[in-house]
Structures are given as structure tokens and as C-alpha cells.
Coordinates of C-alpha atoms in Angstrom, one line a residue:
Chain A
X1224 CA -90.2 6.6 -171.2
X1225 CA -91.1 3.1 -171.8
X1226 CA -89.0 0.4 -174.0
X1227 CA -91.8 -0.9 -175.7
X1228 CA -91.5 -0.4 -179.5
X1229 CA -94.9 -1.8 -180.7
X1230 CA -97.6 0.6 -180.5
X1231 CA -100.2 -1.7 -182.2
X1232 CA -100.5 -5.7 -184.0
X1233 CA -102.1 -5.0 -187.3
X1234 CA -102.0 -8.6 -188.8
X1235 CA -100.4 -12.1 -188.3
X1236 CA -100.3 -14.6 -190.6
X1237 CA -98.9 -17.9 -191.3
X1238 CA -95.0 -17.5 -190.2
X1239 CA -95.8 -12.8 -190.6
X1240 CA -96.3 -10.1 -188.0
X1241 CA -97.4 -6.7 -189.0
X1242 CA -97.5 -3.6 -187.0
X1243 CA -96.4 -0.2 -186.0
X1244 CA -94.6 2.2 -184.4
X1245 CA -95.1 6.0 -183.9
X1246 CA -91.5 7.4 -182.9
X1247 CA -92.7 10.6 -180.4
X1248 CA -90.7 14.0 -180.7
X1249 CA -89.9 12.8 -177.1
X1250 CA -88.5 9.5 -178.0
X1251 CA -84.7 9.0 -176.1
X1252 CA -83.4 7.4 -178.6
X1253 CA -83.0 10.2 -181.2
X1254 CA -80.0 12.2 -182.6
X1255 CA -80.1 15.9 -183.3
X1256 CA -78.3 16.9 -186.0
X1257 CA -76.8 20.4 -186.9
X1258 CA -79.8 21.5 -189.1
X1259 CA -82.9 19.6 -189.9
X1260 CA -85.1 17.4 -187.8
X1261 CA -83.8 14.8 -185.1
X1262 CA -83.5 11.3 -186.0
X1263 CA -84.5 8.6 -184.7
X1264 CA -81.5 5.5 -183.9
X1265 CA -81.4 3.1 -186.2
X1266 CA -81.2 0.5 -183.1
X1267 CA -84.7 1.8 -182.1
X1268 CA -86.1 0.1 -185.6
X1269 CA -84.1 -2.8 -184.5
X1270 CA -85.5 -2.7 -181.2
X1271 CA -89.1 -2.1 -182.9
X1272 CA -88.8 -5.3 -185.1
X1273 CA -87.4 -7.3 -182.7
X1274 CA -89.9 -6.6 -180.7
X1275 CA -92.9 -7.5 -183.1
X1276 CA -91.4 -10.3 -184.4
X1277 CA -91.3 -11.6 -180.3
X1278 CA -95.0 -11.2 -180.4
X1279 CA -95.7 -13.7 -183.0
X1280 CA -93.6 -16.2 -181.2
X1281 CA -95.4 -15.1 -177.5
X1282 CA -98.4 -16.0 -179.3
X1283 CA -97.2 -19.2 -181.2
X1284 CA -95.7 -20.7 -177.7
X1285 CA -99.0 -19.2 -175.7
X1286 CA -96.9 -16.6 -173.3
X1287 CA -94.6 -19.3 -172.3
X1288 CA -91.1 -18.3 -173.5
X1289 CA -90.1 -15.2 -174.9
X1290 CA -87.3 -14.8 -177.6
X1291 CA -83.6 -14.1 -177.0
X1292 CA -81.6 -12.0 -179.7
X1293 CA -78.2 -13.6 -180.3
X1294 CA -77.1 -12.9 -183.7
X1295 CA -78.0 -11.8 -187.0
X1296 CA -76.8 -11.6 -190.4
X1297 CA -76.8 -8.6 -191.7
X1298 CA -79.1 -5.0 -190.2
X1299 CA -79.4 -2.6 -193.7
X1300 CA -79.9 1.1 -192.4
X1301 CA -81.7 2.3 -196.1
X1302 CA -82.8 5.6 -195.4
X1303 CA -83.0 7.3 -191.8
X1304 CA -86.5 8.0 -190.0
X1305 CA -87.6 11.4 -188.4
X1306 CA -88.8 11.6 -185.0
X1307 CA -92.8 12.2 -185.7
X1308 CA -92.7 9.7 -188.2
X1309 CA -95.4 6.3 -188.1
X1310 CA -93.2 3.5 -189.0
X1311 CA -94.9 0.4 -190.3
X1312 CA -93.4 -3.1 -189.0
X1313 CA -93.4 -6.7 -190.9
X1314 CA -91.7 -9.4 -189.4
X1315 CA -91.3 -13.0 -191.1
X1316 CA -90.9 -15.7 -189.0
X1317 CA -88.3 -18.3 -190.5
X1318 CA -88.2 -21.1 -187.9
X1319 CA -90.0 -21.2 -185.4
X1320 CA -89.1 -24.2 -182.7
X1321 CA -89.2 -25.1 -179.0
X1322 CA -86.0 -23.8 -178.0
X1323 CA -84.9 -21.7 -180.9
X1324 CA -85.9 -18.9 -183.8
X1325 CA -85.4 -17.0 -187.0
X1326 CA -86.7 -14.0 -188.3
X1327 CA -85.5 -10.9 -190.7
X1328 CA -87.7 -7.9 -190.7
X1329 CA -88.6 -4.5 -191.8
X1330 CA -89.2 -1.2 -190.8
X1331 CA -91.2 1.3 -193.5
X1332 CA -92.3 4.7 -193.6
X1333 CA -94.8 6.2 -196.6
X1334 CA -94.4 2.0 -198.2
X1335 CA -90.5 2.7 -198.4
X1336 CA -88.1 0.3 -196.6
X1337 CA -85.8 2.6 -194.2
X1338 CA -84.3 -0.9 -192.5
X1339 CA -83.7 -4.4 -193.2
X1340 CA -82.7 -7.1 -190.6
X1341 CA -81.7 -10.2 -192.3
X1342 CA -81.7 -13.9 -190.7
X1343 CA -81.6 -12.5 -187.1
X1344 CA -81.8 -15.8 -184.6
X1345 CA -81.9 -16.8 -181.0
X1346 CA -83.4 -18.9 -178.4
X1347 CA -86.2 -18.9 -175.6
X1348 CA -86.4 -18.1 -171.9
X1349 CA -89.3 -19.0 -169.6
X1350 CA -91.4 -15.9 -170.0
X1351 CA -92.5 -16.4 -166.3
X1352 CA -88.8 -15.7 -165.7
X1353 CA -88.4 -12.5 -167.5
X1354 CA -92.1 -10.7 -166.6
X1355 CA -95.5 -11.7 -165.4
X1356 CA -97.0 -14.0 -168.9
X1357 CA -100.5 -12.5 -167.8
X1358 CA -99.2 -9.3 -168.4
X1359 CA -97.7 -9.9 -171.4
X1360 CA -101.0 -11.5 -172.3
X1361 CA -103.0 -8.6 -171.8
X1362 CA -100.5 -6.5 -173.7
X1363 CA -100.6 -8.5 -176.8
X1364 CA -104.9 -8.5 -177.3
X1365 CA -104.5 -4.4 -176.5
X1366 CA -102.1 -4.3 -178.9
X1367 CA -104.4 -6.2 -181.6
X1368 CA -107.6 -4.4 -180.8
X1369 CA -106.5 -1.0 -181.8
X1370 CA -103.2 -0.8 -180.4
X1371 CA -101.8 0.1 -177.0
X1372 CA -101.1 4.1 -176.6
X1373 CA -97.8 4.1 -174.2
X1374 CA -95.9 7.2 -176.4
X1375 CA -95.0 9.9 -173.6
X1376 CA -96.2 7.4 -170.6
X1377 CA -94.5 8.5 -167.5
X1378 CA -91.2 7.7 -166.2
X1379 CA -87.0 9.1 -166.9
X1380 CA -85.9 9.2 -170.5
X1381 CA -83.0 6.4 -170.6
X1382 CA -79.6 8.2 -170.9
X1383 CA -79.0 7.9 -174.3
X1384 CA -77.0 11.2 -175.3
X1385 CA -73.7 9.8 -173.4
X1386 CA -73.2 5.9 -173.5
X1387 CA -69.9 5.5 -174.0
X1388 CA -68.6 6.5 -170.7
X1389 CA -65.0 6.3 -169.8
X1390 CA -62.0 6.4 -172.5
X1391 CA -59.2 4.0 -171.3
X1392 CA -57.2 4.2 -174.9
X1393 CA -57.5 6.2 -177.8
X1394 CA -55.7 6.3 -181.3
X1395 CA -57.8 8.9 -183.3
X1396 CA -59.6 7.1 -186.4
X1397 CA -57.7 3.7 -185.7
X1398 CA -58.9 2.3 -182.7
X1399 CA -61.1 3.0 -179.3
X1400 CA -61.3 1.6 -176.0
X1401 CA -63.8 2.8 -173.9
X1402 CA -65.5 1.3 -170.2
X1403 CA -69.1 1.8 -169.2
X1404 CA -70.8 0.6 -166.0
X1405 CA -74.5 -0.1 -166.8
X1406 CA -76.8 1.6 -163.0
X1407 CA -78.9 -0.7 -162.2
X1408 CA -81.4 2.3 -162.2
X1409 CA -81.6 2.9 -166.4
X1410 CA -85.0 3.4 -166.9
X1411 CA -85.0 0.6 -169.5
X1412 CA -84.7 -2.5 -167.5
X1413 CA -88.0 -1.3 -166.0
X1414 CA -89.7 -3.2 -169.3
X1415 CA -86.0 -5.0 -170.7
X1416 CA -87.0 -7.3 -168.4
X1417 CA -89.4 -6.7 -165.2
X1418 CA -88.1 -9.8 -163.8
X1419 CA -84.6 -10.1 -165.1
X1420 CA -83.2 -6.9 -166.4
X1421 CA -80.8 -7.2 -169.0
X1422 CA -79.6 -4.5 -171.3
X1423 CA -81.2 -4.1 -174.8
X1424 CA -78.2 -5.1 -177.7
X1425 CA -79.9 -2.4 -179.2
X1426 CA -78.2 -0.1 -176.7
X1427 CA -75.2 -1.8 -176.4
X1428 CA -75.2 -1.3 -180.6
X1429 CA -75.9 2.5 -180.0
X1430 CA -72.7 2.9 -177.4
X1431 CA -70.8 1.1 -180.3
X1432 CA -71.9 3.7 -182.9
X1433 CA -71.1 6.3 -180.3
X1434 CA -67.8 5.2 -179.3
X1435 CA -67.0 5.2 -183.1
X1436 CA -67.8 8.9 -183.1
X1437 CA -65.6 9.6 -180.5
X1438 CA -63.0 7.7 -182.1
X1439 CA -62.9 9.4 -185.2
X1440 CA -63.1 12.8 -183.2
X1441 CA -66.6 13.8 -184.8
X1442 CA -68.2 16.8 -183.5
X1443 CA -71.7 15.2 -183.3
X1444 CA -73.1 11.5 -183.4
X1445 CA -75.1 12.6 -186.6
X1446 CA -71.9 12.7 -188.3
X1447 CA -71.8 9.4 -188.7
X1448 CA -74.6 7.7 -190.7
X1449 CA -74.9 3.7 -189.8
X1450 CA -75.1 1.9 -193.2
X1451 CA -75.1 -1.7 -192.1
X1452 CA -74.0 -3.9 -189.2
X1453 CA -72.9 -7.6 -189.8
X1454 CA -72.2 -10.9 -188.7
X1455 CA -72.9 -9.5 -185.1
X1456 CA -73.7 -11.8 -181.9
X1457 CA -73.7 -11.6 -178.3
X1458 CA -72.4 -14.1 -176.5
X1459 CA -73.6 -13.2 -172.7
X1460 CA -76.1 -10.4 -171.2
X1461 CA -74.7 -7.4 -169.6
X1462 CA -76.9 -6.7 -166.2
X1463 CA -77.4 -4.1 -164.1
X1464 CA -74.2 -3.3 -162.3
X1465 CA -72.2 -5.2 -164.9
X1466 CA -69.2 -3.2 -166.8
X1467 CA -68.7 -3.5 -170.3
X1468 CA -65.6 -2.3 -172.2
X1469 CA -66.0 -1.4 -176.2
X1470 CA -62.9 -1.7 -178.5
X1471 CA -63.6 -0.1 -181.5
X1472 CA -60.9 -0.8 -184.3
X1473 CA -60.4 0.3 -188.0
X1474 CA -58.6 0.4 -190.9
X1475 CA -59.2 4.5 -191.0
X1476 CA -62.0 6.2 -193.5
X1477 CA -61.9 5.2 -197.5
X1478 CA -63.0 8.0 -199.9
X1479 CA -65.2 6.5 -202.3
X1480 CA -66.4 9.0 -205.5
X1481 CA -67.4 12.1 -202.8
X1482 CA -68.4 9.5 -200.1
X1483 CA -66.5 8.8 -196.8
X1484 CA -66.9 5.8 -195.4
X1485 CA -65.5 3.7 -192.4
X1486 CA -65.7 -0.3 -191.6
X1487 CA -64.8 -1.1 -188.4
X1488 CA -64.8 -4.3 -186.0
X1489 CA -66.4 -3.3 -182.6
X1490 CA -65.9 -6.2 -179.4
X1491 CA -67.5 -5.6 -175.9
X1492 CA -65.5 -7.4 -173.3
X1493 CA -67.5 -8.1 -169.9
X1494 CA -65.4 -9.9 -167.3
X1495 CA -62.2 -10.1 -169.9
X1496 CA -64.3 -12.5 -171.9
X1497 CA -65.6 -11.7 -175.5
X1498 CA -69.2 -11.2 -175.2
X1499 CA -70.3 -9.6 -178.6
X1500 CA -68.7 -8.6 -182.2
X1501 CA -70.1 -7.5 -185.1
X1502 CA -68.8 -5.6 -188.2
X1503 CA -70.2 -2.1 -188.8
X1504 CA -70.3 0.2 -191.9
X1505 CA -70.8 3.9 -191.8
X1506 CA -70.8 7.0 -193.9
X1507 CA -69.0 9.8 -192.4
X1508 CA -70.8 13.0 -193.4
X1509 CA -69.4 15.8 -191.4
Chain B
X566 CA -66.2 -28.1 -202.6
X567 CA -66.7 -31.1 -200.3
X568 CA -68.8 -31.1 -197.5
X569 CA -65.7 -30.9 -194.5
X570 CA -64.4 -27.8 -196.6
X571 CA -67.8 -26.1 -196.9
X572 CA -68.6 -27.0 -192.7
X573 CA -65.0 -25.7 -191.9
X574 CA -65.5 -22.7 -193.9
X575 CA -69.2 -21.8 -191.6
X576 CA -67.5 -22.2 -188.5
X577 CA -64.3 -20.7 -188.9
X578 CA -66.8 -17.6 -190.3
X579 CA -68.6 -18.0 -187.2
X580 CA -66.4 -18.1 -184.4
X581 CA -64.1 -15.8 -186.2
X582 CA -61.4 -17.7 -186.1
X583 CA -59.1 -18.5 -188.6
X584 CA -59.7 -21.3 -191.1
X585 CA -56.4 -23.1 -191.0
X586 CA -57.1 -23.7 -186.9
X587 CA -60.8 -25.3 -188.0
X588 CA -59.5 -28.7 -188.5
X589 CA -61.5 -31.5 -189.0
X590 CA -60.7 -32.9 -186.0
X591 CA -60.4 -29.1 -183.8
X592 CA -62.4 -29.3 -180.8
X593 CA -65.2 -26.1 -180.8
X594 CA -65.2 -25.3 -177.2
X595 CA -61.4 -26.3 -176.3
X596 CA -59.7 -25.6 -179.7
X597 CA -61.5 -22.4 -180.9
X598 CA -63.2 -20.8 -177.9
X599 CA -66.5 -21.9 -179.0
X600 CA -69.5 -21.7 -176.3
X601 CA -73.0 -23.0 -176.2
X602 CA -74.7 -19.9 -177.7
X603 CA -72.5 -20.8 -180.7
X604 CA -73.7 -23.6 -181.3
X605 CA -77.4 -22.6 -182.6
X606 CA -75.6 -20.2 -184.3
X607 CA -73.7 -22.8 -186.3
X608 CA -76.5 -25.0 -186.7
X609 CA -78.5 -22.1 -188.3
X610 CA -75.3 -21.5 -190.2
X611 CA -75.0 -24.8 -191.7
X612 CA -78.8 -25.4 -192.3
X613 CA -78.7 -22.1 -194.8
X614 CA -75.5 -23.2 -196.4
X615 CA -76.7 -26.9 -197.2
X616 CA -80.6 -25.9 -197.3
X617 CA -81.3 -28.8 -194.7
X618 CA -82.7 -29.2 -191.5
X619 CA -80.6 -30.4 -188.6
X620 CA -82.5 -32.2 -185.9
X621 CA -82.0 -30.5 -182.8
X622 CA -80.2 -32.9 -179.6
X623 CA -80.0 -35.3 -182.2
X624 CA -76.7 -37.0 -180.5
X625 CA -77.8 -37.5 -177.4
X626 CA -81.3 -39.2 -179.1
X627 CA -79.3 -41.3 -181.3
X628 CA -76.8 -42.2 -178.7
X629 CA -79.5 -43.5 -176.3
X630 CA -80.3 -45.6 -179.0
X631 CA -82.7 -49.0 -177.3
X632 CA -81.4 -47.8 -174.1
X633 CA -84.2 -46.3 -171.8
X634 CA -83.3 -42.4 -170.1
X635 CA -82.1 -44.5 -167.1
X636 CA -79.8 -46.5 -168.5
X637 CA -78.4 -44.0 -170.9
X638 CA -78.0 -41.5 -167.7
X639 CA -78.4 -41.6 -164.0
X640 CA -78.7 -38.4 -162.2
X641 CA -77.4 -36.4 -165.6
X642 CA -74.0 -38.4 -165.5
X643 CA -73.7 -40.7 -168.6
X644 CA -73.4 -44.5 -168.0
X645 CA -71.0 -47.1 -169.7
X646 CA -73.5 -48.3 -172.2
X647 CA -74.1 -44.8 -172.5
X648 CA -71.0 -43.4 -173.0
X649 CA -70.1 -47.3 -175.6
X650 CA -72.8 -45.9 -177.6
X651 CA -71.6 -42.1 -178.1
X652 CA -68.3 -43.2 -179.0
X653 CA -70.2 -45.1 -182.0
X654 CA -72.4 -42.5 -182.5
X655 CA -69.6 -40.3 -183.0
X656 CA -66.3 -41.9 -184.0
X657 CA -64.6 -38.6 -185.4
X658 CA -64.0 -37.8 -181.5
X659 CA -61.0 -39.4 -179.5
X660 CA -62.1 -42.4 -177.2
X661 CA -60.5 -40.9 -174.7
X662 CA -62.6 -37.9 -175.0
X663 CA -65.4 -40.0 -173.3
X664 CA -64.5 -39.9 -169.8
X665 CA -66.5 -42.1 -167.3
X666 CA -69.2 -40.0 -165.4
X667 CA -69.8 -37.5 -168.2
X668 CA -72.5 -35.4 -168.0
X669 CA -75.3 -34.7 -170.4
X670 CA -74.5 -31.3 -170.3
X671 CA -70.6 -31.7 -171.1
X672 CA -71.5 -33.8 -174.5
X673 CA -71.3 -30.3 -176.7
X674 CA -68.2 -30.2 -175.5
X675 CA -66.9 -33.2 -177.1
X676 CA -68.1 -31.8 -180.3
X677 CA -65.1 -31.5 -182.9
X678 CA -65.9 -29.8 -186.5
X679 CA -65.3 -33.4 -187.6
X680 CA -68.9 -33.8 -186.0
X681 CA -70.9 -30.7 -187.5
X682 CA -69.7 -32.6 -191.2
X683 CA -70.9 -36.0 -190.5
X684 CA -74.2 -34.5 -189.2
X685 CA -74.1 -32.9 -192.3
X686 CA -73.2 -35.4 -194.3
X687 CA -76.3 -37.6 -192.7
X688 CA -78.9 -35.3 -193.0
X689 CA -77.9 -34.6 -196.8
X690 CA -77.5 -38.4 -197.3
X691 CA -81.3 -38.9 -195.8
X692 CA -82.8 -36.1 -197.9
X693 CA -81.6 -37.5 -201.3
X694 CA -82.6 -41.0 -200.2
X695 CA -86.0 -39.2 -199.1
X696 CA -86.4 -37.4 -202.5
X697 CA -85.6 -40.3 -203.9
X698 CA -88.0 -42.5 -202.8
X699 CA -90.9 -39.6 -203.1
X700 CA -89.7 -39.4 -206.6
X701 CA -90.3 -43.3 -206.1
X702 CA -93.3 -43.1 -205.0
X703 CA -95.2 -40.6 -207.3
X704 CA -93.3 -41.6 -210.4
X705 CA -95.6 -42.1 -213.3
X706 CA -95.0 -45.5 -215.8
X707 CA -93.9 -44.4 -219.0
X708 CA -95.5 -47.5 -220.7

């Protein structure tokens, strides 16, 4: 399975991007729950309007740097998304400079906002030294001429079911601390990056959200609904080979009228160094 | 609030850390664990929470002032008229802070919170004094 998320450009404009995404039945990055249809991640949205916004600034800069995702503001999860579903893209582009950018985004399905990324910013790297800019080239006319069909392309579905890996320390709905080695063979460096694989924060966001089920002893990751993440950046990239520990703290779930809900703090610690926080809010519905 | 107490506030809110370390004169990268990726992060920061623009690698720009790239820098390492003029361009950090054969690349780390407020303060102080004289400049007689 490939980690593209754009399946076609429909329109750019002065500082917007438009486009789409059709999330397969096959899609990795889905959640089953105990009745109903799978969903898809909330990161893959992310992932999906991250991605289009990174097209309008390929095209701005002519294929020679590619945006870097450090931090953003806020990510509102408004409604989740079935696996099946089209979901419509828009991306506008704050700032757009030599060495840096800022965008927030949406992702739609039926004209209804499902998620919102507010003020999301970064910086450049020489495309040339993340994938071949001819390629990339050649992928953004596709995509802008009716769209570039990758959905069930060959290749291993990404292990997505199990990323938080090893528990070192565990206090049941206070606080998690859990190690994962990233193989340098996960299937999505093949496109995250040809030429310098690093690992999408998307996924590093999913083993956060996963980690938090396991610290709150959930029986299934559906149980917990993301709501919002904020204030979250990444401070280094986590490679192939590299081993990330997640600590996962909180204050314990809050009953609000029939709602349960949880903030917690997650930290990933690569090398004993702080490379990512970010505050998360779920609903706990199991 | 005043513009030190609005600066302080954005960075202790971005580097997480707690207000009463974010001093004026704190030090990012020494005093609060700051890095380079925090930075643009701050910048952004500070540009939403003032609505300005803050030129990018504007230090090092002002700093070289009439000097040319040679004499401001050899081989990366900052000169003596170079490093004369950053200690003007930025008097809120210790002189002895400008050690001889800085690099270019260590100048962020000179960087106090002092430093985000006075590029603050600048950029606010040219936009008024640019609104100003547009207002100047298109304002209609009244007789």
C-alpha cells in the first residue's frame, strides 16, 4: 500500500489547494470497531492534507524543496470518516517563503467538515534530497489531469494494528511508557521518503493514540474517539532503525453530562532527548 | 500588557516551559532547552500574536551592516568588526556572550527572549511609522 494520500488536484488558486482522497476498504490505516463499518485514522486526514497542501508549495518553489511538518496549532477531529468514503481536501496556504510555511486545512465528506488543522507550519528540504523532483513532477500534472489511481497498488500494508510495541511502565489510566523500534523495512518509507526515509508524524500520532488505549486498558482502539490534538511539534525525525519511547500521562477520565473524556500530554523521547509533545483530547466511548 | 510580557508569555507557551524561567534576559538554547526548529516556531508564534511580519535572518543582515560578507565573516567564523557590530545590534545579550571566532551558525544561540521583544518592538515601531506615513501620503486636505 502506498503513502500517498492525494488521489487527484482539483483546483489551486491564489495561496488554495483543492483535491481528494478516496480512503479504499483496504486502506492500513483504519480501525474496526465492534459493530459498524471500519474507520478510517484521523491521522490519515492529516496525512491527506498535509500532503495537498505540500503540492501547492512543490509547485510554487518548481519541485525544488518539499515541506517539513513541525508543529501545528490545533488538529479538530469533527466527525469520523468510513473506509469507502471520497473525502474532499482544501488546503490554504498562509505563508509561503523560501525556507519556511503555513497552512490549516480540511478534510470533507458529502460538504461536511470531518477535520480541521489549524496554523500547521514547517520548513523546506531540497526535494532532490528526499526523492527524484522529476518524479514528483510527473506525479503532480497526473494528479491535475484527472487524478492519479494508486488505491490497492501493490506492495505490504504498513503495520498499523500494533504500533506501540514494548510496555516498559504502566500505571492504568495515569500514565504509559512504551518503546518501539521503527524496521527499516515499513512499507511506508518506500514513498515517506524514497531518498531519505523518515517516519510520517502521522504515524508517530497514531502510536500515541494507541498507546493511550493501552493505558486506559481499552479493549479496542475504537474505544477511544480523537477529539483534538494541540500545540504538538516534533523536534527531530525518527529513521529507520531509530527507537522511539512514548510516555503517555493524564490526569485520569472526567465525566462530563454522559460523556467521558480524557486529556492527556503524550512525549516521544528518541536518544533521551524530547523530540515531540502535543496535547491530545479524547472521548472514551467503550 | 507590554510587549516583554506578551513575548515572554509565546515562548514560555512554546517551549513549554514555565513562565517565571522566561526572563527577559533567559537564554533560549542554554536557559530553556530551546533548539533551532523552535525558533520558526516562535517566530510564527510572535507574528500571530502581534499581526506583524518578522524578517527572516534579519540579525545577521543588520549586523553586517556596510560591511561586505567578507568582512563580516571569513570561512563562516565572524570577524571583530563583525562580532563590534552584533553586540550593537543586539545589546540585550552579554558582551561576553560574543566570543571571538563565532560562527554564523552559533548566532541563534546568543539569542535571549530580551531579543525576540526588541525584534518585536522594531518591527511594530516600523509598521506604525509605515501606516503613518501611508496615511501621510493618501490623506485628503480638509480645506
Amino acid at each position: 500500500m502506498r503513502f500517498l494520500f492525494v488521489d487527484a488536484i482539483t483546483g489551486i488558486g491564489e495561496g488554495t489547494i483543492s483535491g481528494y482522497r478516496h480512503f479504499p476498504v483496504t486502506d492500513p490505516m483504519q480501525y474496526v470497531p465492534h459493530a459498524g463499518s471500519a474507520q478510517v485514522a484521523s491521522g490519515a486526514m492529516c496525512e491527506a492534507v498535509g500532503q495537498l497542501a505540500s503540492w501547492y508549495c512543490l509547485k510554487q518553489n518548481k519541485f525544488q524543496s518539499r515541506p517539513v511538518f513541525l508543529f501545528a496549532d490545533s488538529i479538530d477531529v469533527l466527525k469520523p470518516v468510513y473506509v469507502g468514503a471520497r473525502v474532499d481536501l482544501r488546503a490554504e496556504i498562509h505563508s509561503l517563503e523560501d525556507d519556511a510555511f503555513r497552512f490549516s486545512g480540511e478534510a470533507l465528506v458529502d460538504g461536511e467538515v470531518c477535520q480541521r488543522i489549524n496554523d500547521c507550519g514547517g520548513m523546506f528540504m531540497p526535494l532532490a534530497n528526499l526523492e527524484d523532483p522529476e518524479v514528483a513532477a510527473k506525479r503532480f500534472e497526473s494528479l491535475c489531469s484527472g487524478g492519479l489511481i494508486l488505491n490497492g497498488a501493490a506492495g505490504s500494508p504498513y503495520p498499523f494494528a500494533n504500533l506501540v510495541g514494548e510496555i516498559l511502565a504502566h500505571d492504568e489510566g495515569r500514565k504509559i511508557h512504551a518503546r518501539r523500534t521503527f524496521n527499516a523495512s515499513e512499507p511506508f518509507y518506500a514513498d515517506h521518503f524514497p531518498r531519505f526515509p523518515v517516519t510520517p508524524i502521522v504515524m508517530l500520532n497514531e502510536m500515541i493514540g494507541q498507546a493511550t488505549v493501552r493505558m486506559l486498558g481499552l479493549s479496542r482502539d475504537t474505544a477511544l474517539r480523537p477529539l483534538a490534538i494541540s500545540r504538538i511539534k516534533i523536534r527531530s525525525f525518527v529513521a529507520p532503525g531509530d527507537s522511539c519511547e512514548t510516555v503517555v500521562t493524564s490526569q485520569g477520565i472526567r465525566t462530563v453530562g454522559s460523556r467521558k473524556l480524557l486529556d492527556a500530554t503524550a512525549e516521544l523521547i528518541k536518544d533521551g532527548k524530547r523530540i515531540l509533545r502535543g496535547e491530545y483530547f479524547y472521548e472514551v466511548t467503550e | 500588557m507590554k510587549t516583554i510580557e506578551r513575548v515572554r508569555a509565546v515562548i514560555a507557551d512554546a517551549l513549554y516551559a514555565d513562565l517565571d524561567k522566561v526572563t527577559p534576559t533567559a537564554i533560549l538554547m542554554a536557559d530553556l532547552g530551546a533548539e533551532s526548529i523552535d525558533f520558526l516556531d516562535i517566530m510564527f508564534r510572535l507574528e500571530k500574536e502581534f499581526n506583524i511580519r518578522l524578517p527572516r535572518g534579519e540579525i545577521e543582515q543588520k549586523a553586517r551592516g556596510q560591511l561586505s560578507e567578507a568582512e563580516f565573516a571569513v570561512e563562516g567564523r565572524i570577524t571583530d568588526a563583525g562580532l563590534s557590530n552584533l553586540r550593537v545590534m543586539m545589546p540585550e545579550v552579554p558582551a561576553a556572550a560574543f566570543k571571538a571566532n563565532l560562527h554564523l551558525r552559533e548566532i541563534p544561540t546568543l539569542f535571549t527572549v530580551g531579543t525576540f521583544a526588541r525584534m518585536v518592538q522594531e518591527q511594530l515601531d516600523l509598521e506604525v511609522g509605515v501606516n503613518v506615513s501611508s496615511t501621510a501620503d493618501t490623506a485628503v486636505p480638509l480645506s
